[in-house]
Amino acid sequence: MNYGENFENAIDGSKQPFLQKSMPEKSSSTHGVSAMFRGSTATAILCTLIVAMGPLQFGFTIGYSSPVQDDITSDLSLTVSQYSLFGSLSNVGAMVGAIASGKIADCIGRKGALIVAAIPSIVGWLAIAFTKQNALLLYVGRLLTGFAMGAISFTVPVYIAEIAPKHLRGALGTVNQLSITIGIMLAYLFGLLVSWRLLAVIGLVPSVLLLIGLCIIPESPRWLAKIGRESDFEASLRALRGPDADISVEEDEIKTAVEANQQQTRFKISDLIERRYALPLTIGIGLLLLQQLSGINAIMFYGTYIFKSAGVSSSKVANLGLGAIQVVMTAFTAWLMDKAGRRLLLMISAGGMAICLFLVGLAFFLETHVTAASDETPYSILALTGVLVYIVSFSLGIGAIPWIIMSEILPVNVKDVGGSIATLINWLSSFAVTMTVNLLLEWSTSGTFWIYALVAAFTVLFVALWVPETKGRTLEEIQSSFQ
């Protein structure tokens, strides 16, 4: 079947009602295979694109503070420290959202958790847009949008992993990170064109679209099975896989896994030290921690200076360029994910980052100790090349895959608690890197990047020794391997 036929089938499949319980049967087995393809592909893609409005808003929130700094500080008469507080409050809100999202997703479902994230986001953007001279409303708005970021960062990868067919789970999981990078790039782009208030109004659009879209997509079948809503579970799985697909094997696997978890004693936090939970949780936390400690915030923070030293005078254009590179490479990763596998991409990504960080550190070392300040162009170009290839390497694996693996390896009965812990640690480490990067750069610019290079090199070792390959396996197969 060629690409054009696949695309036509995907469009046809998207017209099927999502939760229709009575569907027509086809007499031909060939038609049955085609229908299965349409259901498992088109519906999963459509569901993923709808929930991707969440990480799109996430990225827009990250990117918002950079292009509007001068205008907001001027219009509201804010000091540099007051604006720095505004920028950092999104991290504080995200930590709260990360803590709460697991419990919310467990109690009211993945869709319910996304609704809880979207509403504060809309309120937060409106608060920012209509802030007058009192900066308090500005701070409250940033906290609310940050809360949405934290909730989205856990819930969206979990939902995608739980609804995607195994042959598409990697590619669809990468859409989460792709949407974040698109959101960042759009914030930079629109920040060049409109006022900061209008930019805040634009920021609420993804959340509005998410709320509308959640009305038409099915709930995660694995969550429905977990809470005992069997008829809804079957209807959701049928809608996701197609009207004529044979879902009996997948249905049995999910039910068996859920029943096995329910036969155990009621889960307690102390159970996380058991090997079947501790090992996957350690892998998930380790990847999300190393993602932040390998210097992405430092590169993005110091990237503007590196661009300027290489002759790019506009920091806004430089940021837009970095954002565009992330979008292109993350899209490439989505295509490559289910072909090359998670482990290989992670090791190539971390290895490339380690080399690039070493080169950036070397450029600053040579600039400081070898040449005079007036003869810095060759080393500036080396640093610029290192930054650009670093962004390419980060987007190839470390940017997206840790979130995918976290959502794949945690058993359903601990996914909400364990996933919240892993997400919280990711946000805490992001906050720690952001708060310490200035101090480290004042201590030693080259030393800072070499420290991050060591972390990236350790990531290669961590993946090689601990991270399992999850490509082409069902969630139940992956999780049973830790028993």
mmCIF file of N, CA, C and O in Angstrom, residues 52-132:
data_model
loop_
_atom_site.group_PDB
_atom_site.id
_atom_site.type_symbol
_atom_site.label_atom_id
_atom_site.label_comp_id
_atom_site.label_asym_id
_atom_site.label_seq_id
_atom_site.Cartn_x
_atom_site.Cartn_y
_atom_site.Cartn_z
ATOM 1 N N ALA A 52 -2.235 17.305 21.738
ATOM 2 C CA ALA A 52 -1.003 18.065 21.506
ATOM 3 C C ALA A 52 -1.206 19.564 21.672
ATOM 4 O O ALA A 52 -0.228 20.321 21.777
ATOM 5 N N MET A 53 -2.454 20.022 21.725
ATOM 6 C CA MET A 53 -2.707 21.427 22.036
ATOM 7 C C MET A 53 -2.197 21.770 23.449
ATOM 8 O O MET A 53 -1.834 22.917 23.719
ATOM 9 N N GLY A 54 -2.167 20.754 24.326
ATOM 10 C CA GLY A 54 -1.647 20.976 25.666
ATOM 11 C C GLY A 54 -0.165 21.329 25.665
ATOM 12 O O GLY A 54 0.228 22.405 26.149
ATOM 13 N N PRO A 55 0.707 20.459 25.115
ATOM 14 C CA PRO A 55 2.122 20.833 25.044
ATOM 15 C C PRO A 55 2.397 22.035 24.151
ATOM 16 O O PRO A 55 3.403 22.723 24.329
ATOM 17 N N LEU A 56 1.517 22.331 23.193
ATOM 18 C CA LEU A 56 1.682 23.555 22.409
ATOM 19 C C LEU A 56 1.558 24.778 23.318
ATOM 20 O O LEU A 56 2.353 25.727 23.246
ATOM 21 N N GLN A 57 0.561 24.726 24.218
ATOM 22 C CA GLN A 57 0.417 25.793 25.212
ATOM 23 C C GLN A 57 1.599 25.823 26.172
ATOM 24 O O GLN A 57 2.088 26.898 26.553
ATOM 25 N N PHE A 58 2.077 24.640 26.548
ATOM 26 C CA PHE A 58 3.257 24.484 27.392
ATOM 27 C C PHE A 58 4.437 25.249 26.774
ATOM 28 O O PHE A 58 5.102 26.072 27.429
ATOM 29 N N GLY A 59 4.721 24.967 25.502
ATOM 30 C CA GLY A 59 5.835 25.622 24.828
ATOM 31 C C GLY A 59 5.639 27.121 24.698
ATOM 32 O O GLY A 59 6.587 27.903 24.844
ATOM 33 N N PHE A 60 4.411 27.532 24.438
ATOM 34 C CA PHE A 60 4.121 28.964 24.309
ATOM 35 C C PHE A 60 4.393 29.680 25.626
ATOM 36 O O PHE A 60 4.900 30.802 25.637
ATOM 37 N N THR A 61 4.073 29.011 26.732
ATOM 38 C CA THR A 61 4.334 29.596 28.050
ATOM 39 C C THR A 61 5.826 29.754 28.281
ATOM 40 O O THR A 61 6.289 30.780 28.801
ATOM 41 N N ILE A 62 6.616 28.732 27.900
ATOM 42 C CA ILE A 62 8.068 28.820 28.047
ATOM 43 C C ILE A 62 8.625 29.977 27.220
ATOM 44 O O ILE A 62 9.437 30.771 27.693
ATOM 45 N N GLY A 63 8.167 30.074 25.972
ATOM 46 C CA GLY A 63 8.720 31.071 25.072
ATOM 47 C C GLY A 63 8.221 32.483 25.298
ATOM 48 O O GLY A 63 8.847 33.446 24.853
ATOM 49 N N TYR A 64 7.105 32.637 26.013
ATOM 50 C CA TYR A 64 6.452 33.950 26.133
ATOM 51 C C TYR A 64 7.345 34.996 26.791
ATOM 52 O O TYR A 64 7.403 36.147 26.352
ATOM 53 N N SER A 65 8.048 34.627 27.843
ATOM 54 C CA SER A 65 8.737 35.635 28.659
ATOM 55 C C SER A 65 9.924 36.268 27.946
ATOM 56 O O SER A 65 10.337 37.383 28.301
ATOM 57 N N SER A 66 10.494 35.598 26.944
ATOM 58 C CA SER A 66 11.694 36.131 26.303
ATOM 59 C C SER A 66 11.427 37.342 25.406
ATOM 60 O O SER A 66 12.047 38.395 25.594
ATOM 61 N N PRO A 67 10.497 37.281 24.434
ATOM 62 C CA PRO A 67 10.337 38.420 23.527
ATOM 63 C C PRO A 67 9.598 39.622 24.125
ATOM 64 O O PRO A 67 9.624 40.701 23.533
ATOM 65 N N VAL A 68 8.933 39.442 25.273
ATOM 66 C CA VAL A 68 8.107 40.535 25.824
ATOM 67 C C VAL A 68 8.768 41.255 26.984
ATOM 68 O O VAL A 68 8.171 42.175 27.555
ATOM 69 N N GLN A 69 9.980 40.884 27.354
ATOM 70 C CA GLN A 69 10.582 41.431 28.571
ATOM 71 C C GLN A 69 10.671 42.950 28.546
ATOM 72 O O GLN A 69 10.257 43.621 29.504
ATOM 73 N N ASP A 70 11.196 43.502 27.472
ATOM 74 C CA ASP A 70 11.370 44.968 27.421
ATOM 75 C C ASP A 70 10.033 45.690 27.493
ATOM 76 O O ASP A 70 9.896 46.706 28.204
ATOM 77 N N ASP A 71 9.025 45.199 26.778
ATOM 78 C CA ASP A 71 7.728 45.878 26.740
ATOM 79 C C ASP A 71 7.013 45.794 28.081
ATOM 80 O O ASP A 71 6.424 46.785 28.548
ATOM 81 N N ILE A 72 7.027 44.618 28.725
ATOM 82 C CA ILE A 72 6.335 44.481 30.013
ATOM 83 C C ILE A 72 7.019 45.325 31.083
ATOM 84 O O ILE A 72 6.350 46.027 31.862
ATOM 85 N N THR A 73 8.338 45.262 31.155
ATOM 86 C CA THR A 73 9.035 46.049 32.183
ATOM 87 C C THR A 73 8.812 47.545 31.975
ATOM 88 O O THR A 73 8.718 48.311 32.944
ATOM 89 N N SER A 74 8.705 47.967 30.721
ATOM 90 C CA SER A 74 8.463 49.384 30.438
ATOM 91 C C SER A 74 7.021 49.782 30.769
ATOM 92 O O SER A 74 6.781 50.782 31.454
ATOM 93 N N ASP A 75 6.044 49.006 30.304
ATOM 94 C CA ASP A 75 4.635 49.363 30.496
ATOM 95 C C ASP A 75 4.214 49.293 31.962
ATOM 96 O O ASP A 75 3.402 50.107 32.418
ATOM 97 N N LEU A 76 4.733 48.308 32.706
ATOM 98 C CA LEU A 76 4.315 48.108 34.097
ATOM 99 C C LEU A 76 5.346 48.621 35.098
ATOM 100 O O LEU A 76 5.178 48.433 36.309
ATOM 101 N N SER A 77 6.406 49.251 34.597
ATOM 102 C CA SER A 77 7.463 49.820 35.451
ATOM 103 C C SER A 77 8.037 48.773 36.403
ATOM 104 O O SER A 77 8.188 49.004 37.612
ATOM 105 N N LEU A 78 8.367 47.598 35.867
ATOM 106 C CA LEU A 78 8.929 46.525 36.679
ATOM 107 C C LEU A 78 10.451 46.622 36.711
ATOM 108 O O LEU A 78 11.074 47.032 35.732
ATOM 109 N N THR A 79 11.028 46.238 37.845
ATOM 110 C CA THR A 79 12.474 46.128 37.931
ATOM 111 C C THR A 79 12.912 44.800 37.316
ATOM 112 O O THR A 79 12.085 43.921 37.037
ATOM 113 N N VAL A 80 14.217 44.644 37.143
ATOM 114 C CA VAL A 80 14.742 43.395 36.594
ATOM 115 C C VAL A 80 14.408 42.219 37.520
ATOM 116 O O VAL A 80 14.023 41.135 37.069
ATOM 117 N N SER A 81 14.521 42.434 38.831
ATOM 118 C CA SER A 81 14.221 41.355 39.782
ATOM 119 C C SER A 81 12.744 40.998 39.767
ATOM 120 O O SER A 81 12.380 39.824 39.901
ATOM 121 N N GLN A 82 11.873 41.992 39.595
ATOM 122 C CA GLN A 82 10.435 41.713 39.525
ATOM 123 C C GLN A 82 10.109 40.898 38.275
ATOM 124 O O GLN A 82 9.286 39.978 38.327
ATOM 125 N N TYR A 83 10.757 41.235 37.157
ATOM 126 C CA TYR A 83 10.496 40.464 35.949
ATOM 127 C C TYR A 83 11.088 39.067 36.046
ATOM 128 O O TYR A 83 10.509 38.103 35.536
ATOM 129 N N SER A 84 12.224 38.953 36.700
ATOM 130 C CA SER A 84 12.818 37.626 36.909
ATOM 131 C C SER A 84 11.885 36.755 37.728
ATOM 132 O O SER A 84 11.748 35.552 37.467
ATOM 133 N N LEU A 85 11.217 37.364 38.719
ATOM 134 C CA LEU A 85 10.236 36.624 39.509
ATOM 135 C C LEU A 85 9.088 36.161 38.624
ATOM 136 O O LEU A 85 8.644 35.003 38.721
ATOM 137 N N PHE A 86 8.617 37.028 37.747
ATOM 138 C CA PHE A 86 7.548 36.654 36.812
ATOM 139 C C PHE A 86 7.968 35.456 35.967
ATOM 140 O O PHE A 86 7.215 34.481 35.821
ATOM 141 N N GLY A 87 9.197 35.486 35.448
ATOM 142 C CA GLY A 87 9.666 34.383 34.617
ATOM 143 C C GLY A 87 9.769 33.074 35.372
ATOM 144 O O GLY A 87 9.424 32.010 34.844
ATOM 145 N N SER A 88 10.220 33.122 36.628
ATOM 146 C CA SER A 88 10.460 31.889 37.389
ATOM 147 C C SER A 88 9.196 31.297 37.994
ATOM 148 O O SER A 88 9.175 30.115 38.354
ATOM 149 N N LEU A 89 8.131 32.093 38.105
ATOM 150 C CA LEU A 89 6.903 31.580 38.722
ATOM 151 C C LEU A 89 6.273 30.448 37.916
ATOM 152 O O LEU A 89 5.527 29.637 38.472
ATOM 153 N N SER A 90 6.553 30.375 36.628
ATOM 154 C CA SER A 90 5.996 29.273 35.852
ATOM 155 C C SER A 90 6.566 27.943 36.330
ATOM 156 O O SER A 90 5.859 26.932 36.358
ATOM 157 N N ASN A 91 7.836 27.931 36.743
ATOM 158 C CA ASN A 91 8.436 26.713 37.288
ATOM 159 C C ASN A 91 7.791 26.315 38.600
ATOM 160 O O ASN A 91 7.561 25.133 38.864
ATOM 161 N N VAL A 92 7.491 27.306 39.433
ATOM 162 C CA VAL A 92 6.839 27.026 40.718
ATOM 163 C C VAL A 92 5.456 26.422 40.474
ATOM 164 O O VAL A 92 5.076 25.414 41.082
ATOM 165 N N GLY A 93 4.688 27.041 39.577
ATOM 166 C CA GLY A 93 3.374 26.508 39.243
ATOM 167 C C GLY A 93 3.455 25.121 38.647
ATOM 168 O O GLY A 93 2.621 24.254 38.936
ATOM 169 N N ALA A 94 4.483 24.880 37.814
ATOM 170 C CA ALA A 94 4.646 23.571 37.185
ATOM 171 C C ALA A 94 4.927 22.487 38.215
ATOM 172 O O ALA A 94 4.463 21.354 38.070
ATOM 173 N N MET A 95 5.671 22.810 39.266
ATOM 174 C CA MET A 95 5.929 21.824 40.320
ATOM 175 C C MET A 95 4.632 21.423 41.013
ATOM 176 O O MET A 95 4.401 20.238 41.280
ATOM 177 N N VAL A 96 3.798 22.405 41.286
ATOM 178 C CA VAL A 96 2.496 22.103 41.907
ATOM 179 C C VAL A 96 1.654 21.261 40.954
ATOM 180 O O VAL A 96 1.017 20.283 41.364
ATOM 181 N N GLY A 97 1.638 21.631 39.688
ATOM 182 C CA GLY A 97 0.881 20.866 38.699
ATOM 183 C C GLY A 97 1.382 19.446 38.563
ATOM 184 O O GLY A 97 0.596 18.501 38.419
ATOM 185 N N ALA A 98 2.711 19.270 38.632
ATOM 186 C CA ALA A 98 3.290 17.928 38.524
ATOM 187 C C ALA A 98 2.865 17.058 39.704
ATOM 188 O O ALA A 98 2.555 15.874 39.545
ATOM 189 N N ILE A 99 2.870 17.638 40.915
ATOM 190 C CA ILE A 99 2.479 16.886 42.103
ATOM 191 C C ILE A 99 1.013 16.469 42.030
ATOM 192 O O ILE A 99 0.645 15.335 42.344
ATOM 193 N N ALA A 100 0.174 17.400 41.591
ATOM 194 C CA ALA A 100 -1.273 17.156 41.605
ATOM 195 C C ALA A 100 -1.754 16.310 40.439
ATOM 196 O O ALA A 100 -2.777 15.609 40.559
ATOM 197 N N SER A 101 -1.050 16.351 39.313
ATOM 198 C CA SER A 101 -1.579 15.760 38.084
ATOM 199 C C SER A 101 -1.776 14.254 38.181
ATOM 200 O O SER A 101 -2.742 13.709 37.628
ATOM 201 N N GLY A 102 -0.861 13.554 38.868
ATOM 202 C CA GLY A 102 -1.003 12.103 38.976
ATOM 203 C C GLY A 102 -2.274 11.697 39.683
ATOM 204 O O GLY A 102 -3.010 10.814 39.218
ATOM 205 N N LYS A 103 -2.545 12.330 40.800
ATOM 206 C CA LYS A 103 -3.759 12.013 41.559
ATOM 207 C C LYS A 103 -5.013 12.399 40.784
ATOM 208 O O LYS A 103 -6.004 11.663 40.777
ATOM 209 N N ILE A 104 -4.957 13.559 40.129
ATOM 210 C CA ILE A 104 -6.108 14.003 39.342
ATOM 211 C C ILE A 104 -6.387 13.029 38.209
ATOM 212 O O ILE A 104 -7.534 12.620 37.978
ATOM 213 N N ALA A 105 -5.320 12.632 37.490
ATOM 214 C CA ALA A 105 -5.488 11.695 36.376
ATOM 215 C C ALA A 105 -5.974 10.337 36.849
ATOM 216 O O ALA A 105 -6.671 9.625 36.114
ATOM 217 N N ASP A 106 -5.622 9.945 38.063
ATOM 218 C CA ASP A 106 -6.070 8.672 38.616
ATOM 219 C C ASP A 106 -7.544 8.728 39.006
ATOM 220 O O ASP A 106 -8.295 7.770 38.815
ATOM 221 N N CYS A 107 -7.977 9.868 39.536
ATOM 222 C CA CYS A 107 -9.354 9.983 40.048
ATOM 223 C C CYS A 107 -10.375 10.274 38.951
ATOM 224 O O CYS A 107 -11.455 9.675 38.940
ATOM 225 N N ILE A 108 -10.061 11.184 38.044
ATOM 226 C CA ILE A 108 -11.066 11.599 37.055
ATOM 227 C C ILE A 108 -10.631 11.311 35.621
ATOM 228 O O ILE A 108 -11.303 11.740 34.681
ATOM 229 N N GLY A 109 -9.540 10.606 35.437
ATOM 230 C CA GLY A 109 -9.134 10.186 34.105
ATOM 231 C C GLY A 109 -8.159 11.135 33.438
ATOM 232 O O GLY A 109 -7.918 12.256 33.905
ATOM 233 N N ARG A 110 -7.583 10.651 32.339
ATOM 234 C CA ARG A 110 -6.601 11.457 31.608
ATOM 235 C C ARG A 110 -7.267 12.682 30.974
ATOM 236 O O ARG A 110 -6.724 13.786 31.009
ATOM 237 N N LYS A 111 -8.453 12.496 30.415
ATOM 238 C CA LYS A 111 -9.165 13.636 29.847
ATOM 239 C C LYS A 111 -9.549 14.638 30.916
ATOM 240 O O LYS A 111 -9.434 15.860 30.723
ATOM 241 N N GLY A 112 -9.999 14.143 32.061
ATOM 242 C CA GLY A 112 -10.364 15.040 33.151
ATOM 243 C C GLY A 112 -9.185 15.865 33.623
ATOM 244 O O GLY A 112 -9.317 17.067 33.907
ATOM 245 N N ALA A 113 -8.005 15.235 33.704
ATOM 246 C CA ALA A 113 -6.806 15.964 34.132
ATOM 247 C C ALA A 113 -6.448 17.055 33.131
ATOM 248 O O ALA A 113 -5.987 18.144 33.518
ATOM 249 N N LEU A 114 -6.641 16.792 31.844
ATOM 250 C CA LEU A 114 -6.339 17.805 30.836
ATOM 251 C C LEU A 114 -7.339 18.964 30.887
ATOM 252 O O LEU A 114 -6.974 20.113 30.625
ATOM 253 N N ILE A 115 -8.581 18.664 31.229
ATOM 254 C CA ILE A 115 -9.559 19.747 31.426
ATOM 255 C C ILE A 115 -9.140 20.615 32.602
ATOM 256 O O ILE A 115 -9.184 21.854 32.539
ATOM 257 N N VAL A 116 -8.717 19.965 33.692
ATOM 258 C CA VAL A 116 -8.262 20.696 34.876
ATOM 259 C C VAL A 116 -7.044 21.553 34.543
ATOM 260 O O VAL A 116 -6.854 22.623 35.120
ATOM 261 N N ALA A 117 -6.207 21.110 33.608
ATOM 262 C CA ALA A 117 -5.045 21.899 33.197
ATOM 263 C C ALA A 117 -5.448 23.059 32.284
ATOM 264 O O ALA A 117 -4.897 24.163 32.391
ATOM 265 N N ALA A 118 -6.391 22.827 31.378
ATOM 266 C CA ALA A 118 -6.731 23.834 30.373
ATOM 267 C C ALA A 118 -7.432 25.052 30.978
ATOM 268 O O ALA A 118 -7.166 26.190 30.567
ATOM 269 N N ILE A 119 -8.307 24.819 31.945
ATOM 270 C CA ILE A 119 -9.081 25.936 32.502
ATOM 271 C C ILE A 119 -8.183 26.950 33.224
ATOM 272 O O ILE A 119 -8.271 28.163 32.960
ATOM 273 N N PRO A 120 -7.306 26.535 34.148
ATOM 274 C CA PRO A 120 -6.403 27.517 34.756
ATOM 275 C C PRO A 120 -5.498 28.213 33.737
ATOM 276 O O PRO A 120 -5.130 29.378 33.919
ATOM 277 N N SER A 121 -5.135 27.497 32.675
ATOM 278 C CA SER A 121 -4.301 28.111 31.647
ATOM 279 C C SER A 121 -5.023 29.282 30.987
ATOM 280 O O SER A 121 -4.439 30.364 30.807
ATOM 281 N N ILE A 122 -6.289 29.078 30.645
ATOM 282 C CA ILE A 122 -7.066 30.148 30.024
ATOM 283 C C ILE A 122 -7.201 31.339 30.967
ATOM 284 O O ILE A 122 -6.993 32.500 30.583
ATOM 285 N N VAL A 123 -7.520 31.050 32.224
ATOM 286 C CA VAL A 123 -7.651 32.124 33.225
ATOM 287 C C VAL A 123 -6.315 32.848 33.393
ATOM 288 O O VAL A 123 -6.264 34.081 33.494
ATOM 289 N N GLY A 124 -5.222 32.084 33.414
ATOM 290 C CA GLY A 124 -3.909 32.682 33.594
ATOM 291 C C GLY A 124 -3.531 33.625 32.461
ATOM 292 O O GLY A 124 -3.023 34.735 32.702
ATOM 293 N N TRP A 125 -3.775 33.202 31.222
ATOM 294 C CA TRP A 125 -3.448 34.070 30.094
ATOM 295 C C TRP A 125 -4.304 35.341 30.096
ATOM 296 O O TRP A 125 -3.814 36.428 29.768
ATOM 297 N N LEU A 126 -5.568 35.204 30.478
ATOM 298 C CA LEU A 126 -6.430 36.401 30.565
ATOM 299 C C LEU A 126 -5.935 37.338 31.657
ATOM 300 O O LEU A 126 -5.945 38.567 31.493
ATOM 301 N N ALA A 127 -5.491 36.773 32.784
ATOM 302 C CA ALA A 127 -4.953 37.605 33.869
ATOM 303 C C ALA A 127 -3.727 38.383 33.397
ATOM 304 O O ALA A 127 -3.574 39.573 33.702
ATOM 305 N N ILE A 128 -2.852 37.733 32.649
ATOM 306 C CA ILE A 128 -1.661 38.413 32.127
ATOM 307 C C ILE A 128 -2.061 39.508 31.133
ATOM 308 O O ILE A 128 -1.567 40.636 31.195
ATOM 309 N N ALA A 129 -2.990 39.186 30.246
ATOM 310 C CA ALA A 129 -3.382 40.127 29.196
ATOM 311 C C ALA A 129 -4.023 41.391 29.760
ATOM 312 O O ALA A 129 -3.846 42.487 29.215
ATOM 313 N N PHE A 130 -4.769 41.251 30.871
ATOM 314 C CA PHE A 130 -5.511 42.398 31.410
ATOM 315 C C PHE A 130 -4.863 42.994 32.653
ATOM 316 O O PHE A 130 -5.498 43.756 33.382
ATOM 317 N N THR A 131 -3.611 42.654 32.887
ATOM 318 C CA THR A 131 -2.872 43.269 33.999
ATOM 319 C C THR A 131 -2.711 44.771 33.754
ATOM 320 O O THR A 131 -2.337 45.201 32.661
ATOM 321 N N LYS A 132 -3.001 45.546 34.807
ATOM 322 C CA LYS A 132 -2.778 46.997 34.713
ATOM 323 C C LYS A 132 -1.462 47.334 35.410
ATOM 324 O O LYS A 132 -0.434 46.772 35.088
#
